[in-house]
Amino acid sequence: MKRILHYGLQRSGTNVLETYLKQNFKIELLNNNLERANTLHKHFRLYEDKQYIPEIQFANDLTFNSFAEYEKSFKIEKKVEAILVISKDPYSWYLSYLNWAKKCSWPKVNYHYIEEYNRFHEKWIAFGKEDHRISFVRYIDLIENPKQVLTQLKSKHQLSLKFFKQIFGINNNISKVSESDTFTKSNLKFYTQKEYLNKLGNIEIMAINNLINPSIMAELGYPMESIV
């Protein structure tokens, strides 16, 4: 049974990834999601610029110069064998994050949320270059072709399928996860056909393009979007 951690900003698909992992593989998730400022929390803000933490429950003053330092902070006896970091493209993520902030009555911030997106992913990308156990998953790939994504993770991290999955194969169809509405064909189309760009509008697309770090886009494999 592989011991795994998974991370991502809110509205990046962490619950979707977790559901797929639990349904298909013999794993033990080591995240501590009760303490939101804990380094084992799936949404932990590990970047240095703490002023970009949008909600006080996630506030922390911890900084790490290397992944090895970060791992020491876990304070768990079990060895972490794989770390999965999920992301959405910044455009669909920003729209969802903005709505989430309103739903949860987060306080207004004096910066653009894309500035936090930059810092969160910059740090994980840097850590990913230091440790082979870290893998990056794109939400769009997970909802478009979950079997392919899960098969790749299985191969890289030597994950074992649950007994019935060994017989019937990887489950590549989930419709409901916590903190989200039922996922429909319409929801899939919203992402695959990038309908969220129409909801954002040109002003927000321009703002994101001006703020997003191009190296993050390249590392995670996202294209810069044009004005609609």
Coordinates of C-alpha atoms in Angstrom, one line a residue:
M1 CA 0.0 0.0 0.0
K2 CA 1.6 3.2 -1.2
R3 CA 1.7 6.2 1.1
I4 CA 0.7 9.4 -0.8
L5 CA 0.2 13.1 -0.3
H6 CA -1.7 15.3 -2.6
Y7 CA -1.8 19.0 -2.9
G8 CA -3.5 21.8 -4.9
L9 CA -5.2 25.2 -4.4
Q10 CA -8.9 25.2 -3.7
R11 CA -10.9 24.7 -6.9
S12 CA -8.1 22.8 -8.6
G13 CA -9.7 19.4 -8.5
T14 CA -8.1 17.9 -5.3
N15 CA -11.3 16.1 -4.4
V16 CA -11.7 14.7 -7.9
L17 CA -8.1 13.4 -7.8
E18 CA -8.6 12.0 -4.3
T19 CA -11.7 10.1 -5.3
Y20 CA -10.1 8.5 -8.3
L21 CA -7.1 7.5 -6.2
K22 CA -9.2 5.9 -3.5
Q23 CA -11.5 4.1 -5.9
N24 CA -8.7 2.5 -7.9
F25 CA -5.6 2.0 -5.9
K26 CA -4.3 0.5 -2.6
I27 CA -3.1 3.7 -1.1
E28 CA -2.9 5.5 2.2
L29 CA -3.4 9.3 2.0
L30 CA -1.3 11.0 4.7
N31 CA -2.7 14.5 4.4
N32 CA -4.0 16.1 7.6
N33 CA -7.0 18.1 6.4
L34 CA -8.2 19.1 9.8
E35 CA -5.5 21.7 10.5
R36 CA -5.5 24.1 7.7
A37 CA -2.1 25.6 8.5
N38 CA -0.5 22.2 8.8
T39 CA 2.1 21.4 6.1
L40 CA 0.2 18.1 5.5
H41 CA -3.0 20.0 4.6
K42 CA -3.8 19.5 0.9
H43 CA -4.2 23.3 0.4
F44 CA -1.2 24.3 2.5
R45 CA 0.3 27.6 1.4
L46 CA 4.1 26.8 1.3
Y47 CA 5.2 30.0 -0.7
E48 CA 7.2 32.7 1.1
D49 CA 4.9 35.7 0.4
K50 CA 2.4 35.0 3.0
Q51 CA 0.5 38.2 2.3
Y52 CA -1.1 36.3 -0.6
I53 CA -2.9 33.8 1.7
P54 CA -6.5 34.9 1.2
E55 CA -8.1 33.3 4.3
I56 CA -6.9 33.4 7.9
Q57 CA -7.4 29.7 8.6
F58 CA -4.6 29.0 6.1
A59 CA -2.3 31.6 7.5
N60 CA 1.2 30.4 8.5
D61 CA 4.7 31.8 8.8
L62 CA 6.6 28.7 7.6
T63 CA 9.2 29.0 4.9
F64 CA 11.2 26.2 3.2
N65 CA 14.4 26.6 1.2
S66 CA 14.2 23.0 -0.2
F67 CA 11.9 20.1 -0.5
A68 CA 14.0 18.2 2.1
E69 CA 13.2 21.0 4.6
Y70 CA 9.5 20.8 3.8
E71 CA 9.5 17.0 4.2
K72 CA 11.1 17.3 7.6
S73 CA 8.1 19.5 8.8
F74 CA 5.6 16.6 8.2
K75 CA 6.5 15.0 11.6
I76 CA 5.1 11.6 10.6
E77 CA 6.8 8.3 11.0
K78 CA 5.7 6.8 7.7
K79 CA 7.8 7.5 4.6
V80 CA 6.0 9.5 1.9
E81 CA 6.3 7.5 -1.4
A82 CA 4.5 9.8 -3.8
I83 CA 3.3 13.4 -3.9
L84 CA 0.7 14.5 -6.4
V85 CA 0.1 18.2 -7.2
I86 CA -3.0 19.0 -9.2
S87 CA -3.7 22.3 -11.1
K88 CA -6.3 23.9 -13.3
D89 CA -5.4 26.3 -16.0
P90 CA -5.3 29.8 -14.6
Y91 CA -8.4 31.0 -16.4
S92 CA -10.9 28.4 -15.3
W93 CA -9.3 28.2 -11.9
Y94 CA -9.6 32.0 -11.4
L95 CA -13.3 32.0 -12.2
S96 CA -14.0 29.1 -9.9
Y97 CA -11.7 30.5 -7.1
L98 CA -13.5 33.9 -7.3
N99 CA -16.8 32.2 -6.9
W100 CA -15.5 30.1 -4.1
A101 CA -14.2 33.1 -2.2
K102 CA -17.6 34.8 -2.5
K103 CA -19.4 31.6 -1.4
C104 CA -17.1 31.3 1.7
S105 CA -17.3 35.0 2.5
W106 CA -13.5 35.4 2.3
P107 CA -12.3 38.9 3.0
K108 CA -11.5 41.1 0.1
V109 CA -7.9 41.1 -1.0
N110 CA -5.7 43.9 -2.3
Y111 CA -4.2 41.8 -5.0
H112 CA -5.3 39.6 -8.0
Y113 CA -5.8 35.9 -7.1
I114 CA -3.5 35.0 -10.0
E115 CA -0.6 36.4 -7.9
E116 CA -1.3 33.6 -5.5
Y117 CA -1.6 31.0 -8.3
N118 CA 1.9 32.1 -9.4
R119 CA 3.5 31.6 -6.0
F120 CA 1.8 28.3 -5.1
H121 CA 2.8 26.6 -8.4
E122 CA 6.2 28.2 -8.6
K123 CA 7.2 26.6 -5.3
W124 CA 5.9 23.2 -6.2
I125 CA 7.5 23.3 -9.6
A126 CA 10.8 24.1 -7.9
F127 CA 10.3 21.2 -5.4
G128 CA 9.4 18.9 -8.4
K129 CA 12.9 19.5 -9.8
E130 CA 14.4 18.4 -6.5
D131 CA 12.5 15.2 -5.8
H132 CA 11.3 12.5 -8.3
R133 CA 8.4 11.5 -6.0
I134 CA 6.5 14.7 -7.0
S135 CA 4.2 14.4 -10.0
F136 CA 1.9 17.1 -11.5
V137 CA -1.6 16.4 -12.7
R138 CA -3.7 18.7 -14.8
Y139 CA -7.4 18.8 -14.0
I140 CA -8.4 19.0 -17.7
D141 CA -6.5 15.7 -18.4
L142 CA -8.1 14.0 -15.4
I143 CA -11.6 14.8 -16.5
E144 CA -11.0 14.2 -20.2
N145 CA -9.0 11.0 -20.0
P146 CA -8.9 9.8 -16.4
K147 CA -7.8 6.2 -17.3
Q148 CA -4.7 7.5 -19.1
V149 CA -3.7 9.8 -16.2
L150 CA -4.3 7.1 -13.6
T151 CA -2.3 4.6 -15.7
Q152 CA 0.6 7.0 -15.9
L153 CA 0.5 7.6 -12.2
K154 CA 0.3 3.8 -11.6
S155 CA 3.4 3.2 -13.7
K156 CA 5.5 6.0 -12.3
H157 CA 4.8 5.5 -8.7
Q158 CA 4.2 1.7 -8.8
L159 CA 0.7 1.9 -7.5
S160 CA -1.2 -1.3 -7.0
L161 CA -4.8 -1.7 -8.2
K162 CA -7.5 -2.7 -5.8
F163 CA -8.7 -6.3 -6.3
F164 CA -11.8 -5.6 -8.3
K165 CA -10.0 -3.0 -10.4
Q166 CA -7.5 -5.8 -11.3
I167 CA -10.4 -7.7 -12.8
F168 CA -12.6 -5.0 -14.3
G169 CA -10.0 -2.3 -14.9
I170 CA -9.5 1.3 -13.7
N171 CA -12.7 3.2 -12.9
N172 CA -12.7 6.2 -15.2
N173 CA -16.2 7.6 -14.4
I174 CA -17.1 9.5 -11.3
S175 CA -20.0 11.9 -11.2
K176 CA -20.0 13.4 -7.7
V177 CA -17.3 14.4 -5.3
S178 CA -17.4 16.4 -2.1
E179 CA -17.6 20.2 -2.3
S180 CA -18.8 20.1 -5.9
D181 CA -22.0 19.7 -7.8
T182 CA -22.7 16.5 -9.8
F183 CA -20.4 16.5 -12.8
T184 CA -22.3 16.3 -16.1
K185 CA -21.5 16.3 -19.8
S186 CA -22.3 20.0 -19.7
N187 CA -19.7 20.5 -17.1
L188 CA -17.1 18.6 -19.2
K189 CA -18.0 20.7 -22.2
F190 CA -17.5 23.8 -20.1
Y191 CA -13.8 22.8 -19.7
T192 CA -13.0 21.0 -22.9
Q193 CA -14.5 23.8 -25.1
K194 CA -13.2 26.5 -22.8
E195 CA -16.6 28.1 -22.2
Y196 CA -15.2 29.7 -19.1
L197 CA -13.4 32.2 -21.3
N198 CA -16.7 33.7 -22.3
K199 CA -17.7 34.1 -18.7
L200 CA -14.4 35.8 -17.8
G201 CA -14.5 38.4 -20.6
N202 CA -11.7 40.3 -22.2
I203 CA -10.8 42.5 -19.3
E204 CA -10.2 39.6 -17.0
I205 CA -8.4 37.5 -19.6
M206 CA -6.0 40.5 -20.3
A207 CA -5.4 40.9 -16.5
I208 CA -4.6 37.2 -16.2
N209 CA -2.3 37.3 -19.2
N210 CA -0.5 40.3 -17.8
L211 CA 0.0 38.7 -14.4
I212 CA 0.6 35.0 -15.0
N213 CA 4.1 33.8 -15.0
P214 CA 4.9 32.4 -18.5
S215 CA 7.3 29.8 -17.1
I216 CA 4.5 28.3 -15.0
M217 CA 2.3 28.1 -18.1
A218 CA 5.1 26.3 -19.9
E219 CA 6.0 24.0 -17.0
L220 CA 2.4 22.9 -16.4
G221 CA 1.6 22.8 -20.1
Y222 CA -1.1 25.5 -20.4
P223 CA -1.4 27.8 -23.4
M224 CA -1.8 31.6 -23.1
E225 CA -5.3 32.4 -24.1
S226 CA -6.2 35.2 -26.6
I227 CA -9.0 37.7 -26.2
V228 CA -12.4 36.2 -27.0

